[in-house]
Short mmCIF file of C-alpha atoms in Angstrom, two decimals:
data_model
loop_
_atom_site.label_atom_id
_atom_site.label_comp_id
_atom_site.label_asym_id
_atom_site.label_seq_id
_atom_site.Cartn_x
_atom_site.Cartn_y
_atom_site.Cartn_z
CA GLY A 1392 30.47 0.41 -59.44
CA GLN A 1393 30.02 -1.26 -56.08
CA ASN A 1394 33.06 -2.32 -54.14
CA ILE A 1395 33.92 -3.86 -50.78
CA ASP A 1396 37.57 -3.95 -49.70
CA GLN A 1397 39.08 -5.94 -46.85
CA PRO A 1398 42.56 -7.39 -46.29
CA THR A 1399 43.16 -10.80 -47.79
CA GLU A 1400 44.88 -12.34 -44.79
CA MET A 1401 45.86 -11.46 -41.22
CA THR A 1402 47.81 -13.28 -38.54
CA ALA A 1403 47.38 -12.86 -34.79
CA THR A 1404 48.38 -14.60 -31.57
CA GLU A 1405 46.11 -16.58 -29.28
CA GLY A 1406 44.82 -14.38 -26.47
CA ALA A 1407 45.49 -11.14 -28.36
CA ILE A 1408 43.16 -8.62 -30.06
CA VAL A 1409 42.75 -8.20 -33.82
CA GLN A 1410 40.91 -5.61 -35.89
CA ILE A 1411 39.67 -6.46 -39.39
CA ASN A 1412 38.86 -3.43 -41.53
CA CYS A 1413 36.30 -3.11 -44.31
CA THR A 1414 35.74 -0.15 -46.63
CA TYR A 1415 32.86 0.07 -49.04
CA GLN A 1416 31.38 2.00 -51.94
CA THR A 1417 27.84 0.95 -52.77
CA SER A 1418 24.66 2.20 -54.41
CA GLY A 1419 22.75 3.03 -51.27
CA PHE A 1420 23.21 1.63 -47.79
CA ASN A 1421 20.84 -0.50 -45.74
CA GLY A 1422 23.26 -1.92 -43.25
CA LEU A 1423 26.57 -3.74 -42.97
CA PHE A 1424 26.93 -7.38 -41.96
CA TRP A 1425 29.87 -9.42 -40.72
CA TYR A 1426 29.92 -13.19 -41.19
CA GLN A 1427 32.36 -15.87 -40.09
CA GLN A 1428 33.20 -18.76 -42.40
CA HIS A 1429 35.31 -21.72 -41.34
CA ALA A 1430 37.06 -23.61 -44.13
CA GLY A 1431 34.68 -25.90 -45.98
CA GLU A 1432 31.64 -24.59 -44.15
CA ALA A 1433 28.84 -22.10 -44.70
CA PRO A 1434 29.01 -18.48 -43.53
CA THR A 1435 27.40 -17.76 -40.16
CA PHE A 1436 26.11 -14.37 -39.00
CA LEU A 1437 28.17 -12.34 -36.52
CA SER A 1438 26.88 -8.78 -36.48
CA TYR A 1439 24.77 -6.10 -38.16
CA ASN A 1440 25.34 -2.33 -38.08
CA VAL A 1441 23.01 0.22 -39.64
CA LEU A 1442 23.77 3.24 -37.42
CA ASP A 1443 27.17 4.76 -36.69
CA GLY A 1444 28.95 3.47 -33.64
CA LEU A 1445 30.08 0.36 -31.88
CA GLU A 1446 28.02 -2.79 -31.36
CA GLU A 1447 29.43 -5.20 -28.78
CA LYS A 1448 28.58 -8.87 -28.58
CA GLY A 1449 30.76 -10.85 -26.21
CA ARG A 1450 34.32 -11.11 -27.52
CA PHE A 1451 33.28 -9.60 -30.87
CA SER A 1452 32.53 -5.93 -31.58
CA SER A 1453 31.69 -4.19 -34.84
CA PHE A 1454 32.03 -0.51 -35.66
CA LEU A 1455 30.47 1.54 -38.44
CA SER A 1456 31.12 5.01 -39.88
CA ARG A 1457 28.70 5.67 -42.73
CA SER A 1458 30.28 9.01 -43.66
CA LYS A 1459 33.65 7.29 -44.16
CA GLY A 1460 32.28 4.11 -45.75
CA TYR A 1461 34.18 2.15 -43.12
CA SER A 1462 33.63 -0.66 -40.67
CA TYR A 1463 35.79 -2.89 -38.53
CA LEU A 1464 35.33 -6.14 -36.68
CA LEU A 1465 37.22 -6.39 -33.40
CA LEU A 1466 37.97 -9.80 -31.93
CA LYS A 1467 39.25 -9.94 -28.35
CA GLU A 1468 40.86 -12.77 -26.36
CA LEU A 1469 41.53 -14.69 -29.53
CA GLN A 1470 41.05 -18.44 -29.45
CA MET A 1471 42.30 -21.04 -31.92
CA LYS A 1472 38.71 -21.68 -33.00
CA ASP A 1473 38.58 -18.07 -34.29
CA SER A 1474 40.78 -19.13 -37.20
CA ALA A 1475 38.40 -18.57 -40.11
CA SER A 1476 37.54 -16.17 -42.88
CA TYR A 1477 35.60 -13.04 -41.96
CA LEU A 1478 33.27 -11.66 -44.60
CA CYS A 1479 32.05 -8.07 -44.79
CA ALA A 1480 28.81 -7.44 -46.71
CA VAL A 1481 26.79 -4.29 -47.38
CA GLN A 1482 23.09 -4.26 -48.21
CA ASP A 1483 22.55 -1.83 -51.08
CA SER A 1484 19.53 0.23 -52.12
CA ASN A 1485 17.94 -2.87 -53.73
CA TYR A 1486 18.40 -4.80 -50.46
CA GLN A 1487 20.93 -7.08 -52.10
CA LEU A 1488 24.10 -7.99 -50.21
CA ILE A 1489 27.39 -6.97 -51.81
CA TRP A 1490 30.18 -9.14 -50.40
CA GLY A 1491 33.85 -8.57 -49.85
CA ALA A 1492 36.24 -11.38 -50.75
CA GLY A 1493 36.85 -12.10 -47.06
CA THR A 1494 39.78 -11.86 -44.66
CA LYS A 1495 41.46 -15.11 -43.71
CA LEU A 1496 42.48 -14.88 -40.05
CA ILE A 1497 45.26 -17.19 -38.89
CA ILE A 1498 45.68 -17.62 -35.13
CA LYS A 1499 49.06 -18.77 -33.84
CA PRO A 1500 49.64 -20.27 -30.38
CA THR B 1179 15.43 -27.72 -36.42
CA ALA B 1180 17.02 -28.44 -39.80
CA GLY B 1181 17.22 -24.81 -40.95
CA ILE B 1182 18.31 -24.96 -44.57
CA THR B 1183 19.23 -28.12 -46.41
CA GLN B 1184 20.88 -28.46 -49.79
CA ALA B 1185 21.30 -31.44 -52.06
CA PRO B 1186 23.48 -32.86 -53.34
CA THR B 1187 26.53 -32.19 -51.16
CA SER B 1188 28.79 -32.48 -54.17
CA GLN B 1189 28.49 -33.41 -57.82
CA ILE B 1190 30.67 -33.93 -60.86
CA LEU B 1191 28.82 -33.03 -64.04
CA ALA B 1192 29.72 -33.37 -67.70
CA ALA B 1193 29.63 -30.16 -69.71
CA GLY B 1194 26.38 -29.75 -71.59
CA ARG B 1195 24.32 -31.70 -69.06
CA SER B 1196 21.57 -30.14 -67.00
CA MET B 1197 21.27 -30.26 -63.25
CA THR B 1198 19.05 -28.97 -60.47
CA LEU B 1199 20.44 -28.02 -57.09
CA ARG B 1200 17.86 -28.37 -54.37
CA CYS B 1201 17.31 -26.06 -51.41
CA THR B 1202 14.69 -26.35 -48.68
CA GLN B 1203 14.17 -24.26 -45.55
CA ASP B 1204 11.86 -24.92 -42.63
CA MET B 1205 12.00 -21.49 -40.98
CA ARG B 1206 9.11 -20.03 -43.00
CA HIS B 1207 11.41 -17.30 -44.25
CA ASN B 1208 10.04 -15.07 -46.98
CA ALA B 1209 13.27 -14.38 -48.85
CA MET B 1210 15.65 -16.91 -50.39
CA TYR B 1211 18.90 -16.57 -52.32
CA TRP B 1212 21.38 -18.50 -54.42
CA TYR B 1213 25.07 -17.53 -54.30
CA ARG B 1214 28.21 -18.93 -55.83
CA GLN B 1215 31.56 -18.70 -54.06
CA ASP B 1216 34.82 -18.88 -55.98
CA LEU B 1217 38.34 -18.68 -54.58
CA GLY B 1218 39.50 -15.10 -54.15
CA LEU B 1219 36.09 -13.63 -54.88
CA GLY B 1220 33.26 -12.62 -52.62
CA LEU B 1221 29.95 -14.42 -52.64
CA ARG B 1222 28.06 -13.48 -55.81
CA LEU B 1223 24.30 -13.45 -56.00
CA ILE B 1224 22.83 -15.55 -58.81
CA HIS B 1225 19.08 -15.25 -58.23
CA TYR B 1226 16.84 -14.29 -55.36
CA SER B 1227 13.22 -14.48 -54.31
CA ASN B 1228 11.71 -11.93 -51.93
CA THR B 1229 8.54 -13.98 -51.47
CA ALA B 1230 6.92 -17.14 -52.80
CA GLY B 1231 5.87 -16.74 -56.43
CA THR B 1232 8.44 -14.05 -57.27
CA THR B 1233 12.06 -14.25 -58.39
CA GLY B 1234 14.73 -11.78 -59.47
CA LYS B 1235 18.14 -11.76 -61.12
CA GLY B 1236 21.27 -11.11 -59.14
CA GLU B 1237 24.76 -10.20 -60.23
CA VAL B 1238 25.55 -13.38 -62.22
CA PRO B 1239 22.28 -14.94 -63.48
CA ASP B 1240 23.35 -16.14 -66.95
CA GLY B 1241 23.13 -19.90 -67.38
CA TYR B 1242 20.94 -20.36 -64.30
CA SER B 1243 17.21 -20.38 -63.62
CA VAL B 1244 15.12 -20.60 -60.45
CA SER B 1245 11.54 -21.06 -59.37
CA ARG B 1246 9.72 -20.40 -56.09
CA ALA B 1247 6.48 -22.34 -56.15
CA ASN B 1248 6.14 -22.33 -52.35
CA THR B 1249 7.76 -20.78 -49.28
CA ASP B 1250 10.08 -23.67 -48.45
CA ASP B 1251 11.74 -24.67 -51.74
CA PHE B 1252 14.03 -22.73 -54.06
CA PRO B 1253 15.69 -24.97 -56.69
CA LEU B 1254 18.47 -23.73 -58.96
CA THR B 1255 18.75 -25.22 -62.45
CA LEU B 1256 21.72 -25.23 -64.79
CA ALA B 1257 20.24 -25.89 -68.23
CA SER B 1258 23.50 -26.73 -70.00
CA ALA B 1259 26.49 -26.74 -67.68
CA VAL B 1260 29.84 -25.18 -68.66
CA PRO B 1261 33.22 -25.50 -66.86
CA SER B 1262 33.03 -21.88 -65.64
CA GLN B 1263 30.09 -22.93 -63.49
CA THR B 1264 32.42 -25.03 -61.35
CA SER B 1265 31.97 -23.49 -57.92
CA VAL B 1266 30.54 -23.90 -54.45
CA TYR B 1267 26.86 -22.97 -54.41
CA PHE B 1268 25.17 -21.69 -51.27
CA CYS B 1269 21.48 -21.29 -50.71
CA ALA B 1270 20.39 -18.80 -48.04
CA SER B 1271 17.19 -17.46 -46.55
CA SER B 1272 16.11 -14.49 -44.46
CA GLU B 1273 12.93 -13.51 -42.68
CA ALA B 1274 12.57 -10.47 -44.94
CA ALA B 1275 14.49 -9.01 -47.86
CA ALA B 1276 15.41 -5.86 -45.96
CA ARG B 1277 17.84 -5.64 -43.07
CA SER B 1278 17.59 -9.28 -42.03
CA GLU B 1279 20.44 -11.67 -41.43
CA GLN B 1280 20.75 -14.44 -43.94
CA PHE B 1281 21.00 -18.08 -42.88
CA PHE B 1282 23.05 -20.32 -45.14
CA GLY B 1283 22.74 -23.94 -46.17
CA PRO B 1284 25.81 -26.21 -46.08
CA GLY B 1285 26.59 -25.70 -49.78
CA THR B 1286 26.90 -27.83 -52.91
CA ARG B 1287 30.32 -28.30 -54.46
CA LEU B 1288 29.84 -28.61 -58.23
CA THR B 1289 32.54 -29.56 -60.70
CA VAL B 1290 31.78 -29.28 -64.43
CA LEU B 1291 34.18 -31.17 -66.67
#
């Protein structure tokens, strides 16, 4: 079966760095997406990785290792507004997104 | 630019009744999707449409139907609602089916009693 695993909840301090991991097992691979979802709102796109390596976008970076079925989202210089759920999703061989349950990130002052 | 709109924002529905959730996008995206999101679970795909005039079943299609008569609209119909269909429903669209980010509507919170 297809499976996406990510931690349920993480806590970090304002100004610090946090890494959110995602491991996956899917039927085929056409890229991995990270989305941010604030409570009561819709998911919004953060990053897309299809090749191995690190993609940097401002305070956010995303890493992919296809051979290990592994990705992480790195958030630097954490701000209170980064408190949200972070969703990992893999596009399978049918181009459908398989979603993890999300990691709730709590930022403390 | 409106992006994607959904209606209604929320609804309480009696079991056995039918309902259509509306979704409209103004980005001229080819692909559209319906997901449900339940606490503790990832988003689950109900139905999708890669282009106007075509639709496909996702992971959890039972009890739901869709149509895609034109590029902009993708309504989701519950023919006879059951309590297990209580959920938050998100409509999304992408420029293409493959390797494109999906843009989400604000969601419809549906409660079936």
